[in-house]
Short mmCIF file of C-alpha atoms in Angstrom, two decimals:
data_model
loop_
_atom_site.label_atom_id
_atom_site.label_comp_id
_atom_site.label_asym_id
_atom_site.label_seq_id
_atom_site.Cartn_x
_atom_site.Cartn_y
_atom_site.Cartn_z
CA MET A 1 90.44 86.55 90.77
CA ASN A 2 93.34 87.35 93.06
CA ILE A 3 94.64 90.73 91.83
CA TRP A 4 97.78 90.62 93.98
CA LYS A 5 99.41 87.81 92.02
CA TYR A 6 99.37 89.97 88.93
CA LEU A 7 101.42 92.88 90.30
CA ILE A 8 104.74 91.84 89.02
CA ALA A 9 103.35 89.70 86.20
CA ALA A 10 101.81 92.85 84.69
CA SER A 11 104.84 94.94 84.83
CA LEU A 12 107.23 92.21 83.39
CA GLY A 13 104.84 91.64 80.60
CA ASN A 14 104.61 95.36 79.73
CA MET A 15 100.93 95.27 80.55
CA ILE A 16 101.09 98.38 82.88
CA ALA A 17 102.71 101.54 81.76
CA GLY A 18 103.63 104.77 83.53
CA PRO A 19 105.49 105.18 86.94
CA LEU A 20 103.63 102.44 88.64
CA GLY A 21 104.66 99.87 85.89
CA ALA A 22 108.16 101.06 86.00
CA LEU A 23 108.54 100.65 89.81
CA ALA A 24 106.97 97.23 89.71
CA PHE A 25 109.33 96.22 86.93
CA THR A 26 112.30 97.20 89.10
CA ALA A 27 110.89 95.18 91.95
CA GLY A 28 110.08 92.31 89.64
CA ALA A 29 113.71 91.76 88.78
CA TYR A 30 114.01 89.95 92.08
CA PHE A 31 111.82 87.23 90.68
CA LEU A 32 113.53 86.69 87.36
CA GLY A 33 114.79 83.20 87.02
CA LYS A 34 112.12 81.84 89.27
CA LYS A 35 109.75 79.18 88.05
CA THR A 36 106.60 81.37 88.05
CA ASN A 37 105.70 82.50 84.53
CA PHE A 38 105.34 86.18 84.97
CA ARG A 39 104.99 86.82 81.32
CA ASN A 40 101.76 84.94 80.99
CA PRO A 41 99.27 86.30 83.59
CA GLY A 42 96.36 85.00 81.76
CA ALA A 43 93.71 86.13 79.26
CA ASN A 44 91.45 87.32 82.00
CA PHE A 45 93.98 89.90 83.34
CA ASN A 46 92.46 93.44 83.65
CA SER A 47 95.10 96.23 83.65
CA ASN A 48 92.88 98.31 85.87
CA GLN A 49 93.22 95.69 88.57
CA GLY A 50 96.96 95.80 88.26
CA VAL A 51 97.10 99.52 88.41
CA TYR A 52 94.77 99.70 91.43
CA ALA A 53 96.70 97.00 93.36
CA LEU A 54 100.03 98.58 92.52
CA GLY A 55 98.92 102.08 93.42
CA LEU A 56 97.49 100.82 96.72
CA VAL A 57 100.75 99.15 97.77
CA VAL A 58 102.95 102.06 96.54
CA LEU A 59 100.94 104.79 98.27
CA CYS A 60 100.67 102.84 101.55
CA ALA A 61 104.42 102.30 101.44
CA LYS A 62 105.04 105.98 100.94
CA LEU A 63 102.75 106.70 103.85
CA ALA A 64 104.99 104.58 106.05
CA LYS A 65 107.83 106.91 105.23
CA ALA A 66 105.76 110.12 105.91
CA ASP A 67 106.65 110.31 109.65
CA GLY A 68 110.24 109.12 109.08
CA ARG A 69 109.64 105.64 110.52
CA VAL A 70 110.00 102.73 108.24
CA THR A 71 109.65 99.38 109.83
CA ASP A 72 108.80 95.78 109.04
CA ASP A 73 105.70 96.21 111.06
CA GLU A 74 104.20 98.56 108.48
CA ILE A 75 104.29 95.87 105.68
CA ARG A 76 103.01 93.29 108.12
CA LYS A 77 100.15 95.63 108.94
CA PHE A 78 99.37 96.11 105.20
CA LYS A 79 99.29 92.43 104.55
CA LYS A 80 96.98 91.78 107.34
CA ILE A 81 94.54 94.70 106.63
CA PHE A 82 94.21 93.81 103.01
CA LYS A 83 94.36 89.99 103.48
CA ILE A 84 97.23 89.37 101.15
CA PRO A 85 97.33 85.58 100.16
CA GLN A 86 100.30 83.78 101.52
CA GLU A 87 101.59 82.86 98.03
CA ASN A 88 101.76 86.52 97.09
CA MET A 89 103.50 87.86 100.27
CA LYS A 90 106.99 88.11 98.52
CA GLN A 91 105.64 89.92 95.52
CA VAL A 92 103.78 92.46 97.46
CA GLY A 93 106.76 92.80 99.88
CA ALA A 94 109.17 93.53 96.93
CA ILE A 95 106.99 96.21 95.59
CA TRP A 96 106.55 97.71 99.03
CA LYS A 97 110.28 97.82 99.77
CA GLU A 98 111.07 99.34 96.36
CA ALA A 99 108.48 102.00 96.86
CA ALA A 100 109.66 102.84 100.48
CA GLN A 101 113.35 102.89 99.29
CA THR A 102 113.02 104.92 96.13
CA SER A 103 113.70 108.67 96.39
CA ALA A 104 110.86 109.46 93.95
CA GLY A 105 107.92 111.20 95.41
CA PHE A 106 104.44 109.79 95.74
CA GLU A 107 102.75 112.41 93.38
CA PRO A 108 103.37 110.49 90.02
CA TYR A 109 101.87 107.26 91.30
CA ALA A 110 98.88 109.14 92.77
CA GLN A 111 98.34 110.96 89.47
CA GLN A 112 98.38 107.70 87.51
CA LEU A 113 95.69 106.28 89.83
CA ARG A 114 93.74 109.60 89.23
CA ASP A 115 94.16 109.41 85.50
CA THR A 116 92.94 105.75 85.50
CA PHE A 117 89.92 106.07 87.88
CA TYR A 118 88.82 109.59 87.41
CA ARG A 119 85.53 108.52 86.02
CA THR A 120 84.85 106.32 89.08
CA PRO A 121 85.96 108.58 92.06
CA GLN A 122 84.59 105.96 94.51
CA MET A 123 87.63 103.80 93.61
CA LEU A 124 89.97 106.68 94.54
CA GLU A 125 88.01 107.05 97.76
CA GLN A 126 88.76 103.42 98.57
CA VAL A 127 92.47 104.15 98.31
CA ILE A 128 92.11 107.08 100.81
CA LEU A 129 90.22 104.76 103.12
CA GLY A 130 93.01 102.26 102.80
CA LEU A 131 95.60 104.88 103.71
CA PHE A 132 93.61 105.94 106.80
CA GLU A 133 93.36 102.18 107.85
CA ILE A 134 97.13 101.90 107.61
CA GLY A 135 97.74 105.23 109.45
CA TYR A 136 95.31 104.29 112.33
CA ALA A 137 96.10 100.55 112.55
CA ASP A 138 98.21 100.78 115.78
CA HIS A 139 98.59 104.41 116.67
CA ASP A 140 96.99 107.87 116.34
CA LEU A 141 97.49 109.36 112.95
CA SER A 142 100.53 111.63 112.98
CA ALA A 143 100.56 115.09 111.54
CA PRO A 144 102.93 114.09 108.69
CA GLU A 145 100.68 111.19 107.89
CA LEU A 146 97.55 113.26 107.84
CA LYS A 147 99.34 115.86 105.59
CA TYR A 148 100.42 113.03 103.24
CA ILE A 149 96.89 111.57 102.91
CA LYS A 150 95.43 115.04 102.33
CA LYS A 151 97.85 115.71 99.55
CA VAL A 152 97.04 112.41 97.88
CA SER A 153 93.31 113.29 98.16
CA GLN A 154 93.96 116.65 96.48
CA ILE A 155 95.71 114.95 93.47
CA PHE A 156 92.62 112.59 93.29
CA GLY A 157 90.39 115.60 93.07
CA ILE A 158 88.62 114.76 96.35
CA ASP A 159 87.02 117.93 97.95
CA GLN A 160 87.25 118.77 101.60
CA ALA A 161 83.79 117.62 102.52
CA THR A 162 84.43 114.15 101.11
CA PHE A 163 87.89 113.97 102.63
CA ASN A 164 86.27 114.79 106.04
CA ARG A 165 83.60 112.17 105.47
CA LEU A 166 86.30 109.46 104.64
CA ARG A 167 88.32 110.39 107.64
CA ASN A 168 85.29 109.96 109.84
CA SER A 169 83.92 106.91 108.13
CA ARG A 170 85.29 104.24 110.36
CA PRO A 171 84.65 103.99 114.18
CA GLU A 172 88.25 102.86 114.68
CA PHE A 173 89.37 106.21 113.06
CA VAL A 174 87.36 108.47 115.51
CA LYS A 175 84.34 108.32 117.63
CA GLU A 176 81.61 107.97 115.07
CA ASP A 177 79.45 111.01 114.18
CA PRO A 178 76.86 109.97 111.63
CA TYR A 179 76.72 113.51 110.19
CA LYS A 180 80.46 113.48 109.63
CA VAL A 181 80.21 109.94 108.01
CA LEU A 182 77.92 111.50 105.40
CA GLY A 183 79.79 114.78 105.18
CA VAL A 184 76.85 116.89 106.21
CA SER A 185 75.99 119.30 109.13
CA LYS A 186 73.22 119.02 111.74
CA SER A 187 71.88 122.45 110.39
CA GLN A 188 70.91 120.95 107.10
CA THR A 189 67.35 119.89 106.43
CA SER A 190 66.32 116.29 106.24
CA ALA A 191 65.58 116.68 102.57
CA GLU A 192 69.17 117.99 101.88
CA ILE A 193 70.74 115.18 103.91
CA LYS A 194 68.66 112.64 102.12
CA LYS A 195 69.90 113.97 98.72
CA VAL A 196 73.53 113.71 99.89
CA TYR A 197 72.88 110.11 101.18
CA ARG A 198 71.39 108.97 98.04
CA ASN A 199 74.28 110.36 95.95
CA LEU A 200 76.79 108.74 98.16
CA ALA A 201 74.97 105.44 98.17
CA ARG A 202 74.82 105.48 94.40
CA LYS A 203 78.43 106.40 94.00
CA ASN A 204 79.74 103.90 96.48
CA HIS A 205 77.61 100.87 95.65
CA PRO A 206 79.78 97.73 95.43
CA ASP A 207 78.47 96.97 91.93
CA ILE A 208 80.36 100.12 90.74
CA VAL A 209 83.66 98.51 91.86
CA ARG A 210 82.79 95.28 89.98
CA ALA A 211 81.83 97.17 86.85
CA LYS A 212 85.29 98.77 86.88
CA GLY A 213 86.75 95.27 86.56
CA ILE A 214 87.96 94.89 90.19
CA THR A 215 87.25 91.37 91.25
CA ASP A 216 89.52 90.83 94.25
CA LYS A 217 87.32 89.74 97.19
CA SER A 218 89.13 91.73 99.76
CA LEU A 219 88.70 95.01 97.79
CA ILE A 220 85.05 94.27 97.14
CA GLN A 221 84.51 93.52 100.77
CA LYS A 222 85.89 96.88 101.72
CA ALA A 223 83.55 98.61 99.16
CA LYS A 224 80.74 96.71 100.78
CA GLU A 225 81.72 97.87 104.27
CA ASN A 226 81.99 101.46 103.14
CA PHE A 227 78.56 101.32 101.59
CA GLN A 228 77.20 99.79 104.77
CA ARG A 229 78.75 102.57 106.83
CA ILE A 230 76.94 105.07 104.69
CA ASN A 231 73.57 103.35 105.05
CA ASP A 232 74.02 102.94 108.78
CA ALA A 233 74.93 106.60 109.18
CA TYR A 234 71.82 107.67 107.46
CA GLU A 235 69.70 105.34 109.46
CA GLN A 236 71.12 106.75 112.59
CA ILE A 237 70.43 110.38 111.56
CA LEU A 238 66.79 109.43 110.84
CA LYS A 239 66.46 107.90 114.37
CA ILE A 240 68.16 111.00 115.95
CA ARG A 241 65.66 113.30 114.15
CA GLY A 242 62.72 111.06 115.09
CA GLU A 243 61.96 110.33 111.41
CA LYS A 244 62.07 106.62 111.81
#
């Protein structure tokens, strides 16, 4: 299922409540009168998918404002990174622009994501990874952008060690350090690191994403990539320590 096509459909059909639904409803007014039947998104619609997709778009749009520079390049960057289907470009763009233009802060939107996915923190971690991808896409992460992502992570209830691990989880973010990818230190014992690794692997398994009702292929792919990074980092640590 392509979750992006349900962004505006969900809000116009009153299927998503809270600040995210309200923002999407405003953006969706642009599409009223079009042929698309936004009030009938289908029996297979999962509101969590709508909340997740909306939250990702809105928080990334707010990130684009963090350093005071809002350009068309930002939305193009988002669409490319998250592989938005051509037929959904206008819907996603309308929500992005509404989020970037509104004077409301990002906090209510982040809180709604937290309230929806607090039982599956790996979903919230995927949002933070998405924000880092946008921030690092074509330049070094600016201080305001880093501050913004940090505040979002705090609302999500993400601790400092996990935040550091996420920040260092992609080679395109920083030069890879396998210890940082797992959020551990070189002074920890192999048994301690193995325990951390197993916990991360369990929490970040792609099946957890599917179990939450997220079926969009691009989001599942990102979950797989993050899971692979965790496995690769642990394998590298074992090699460094001569344990493999």
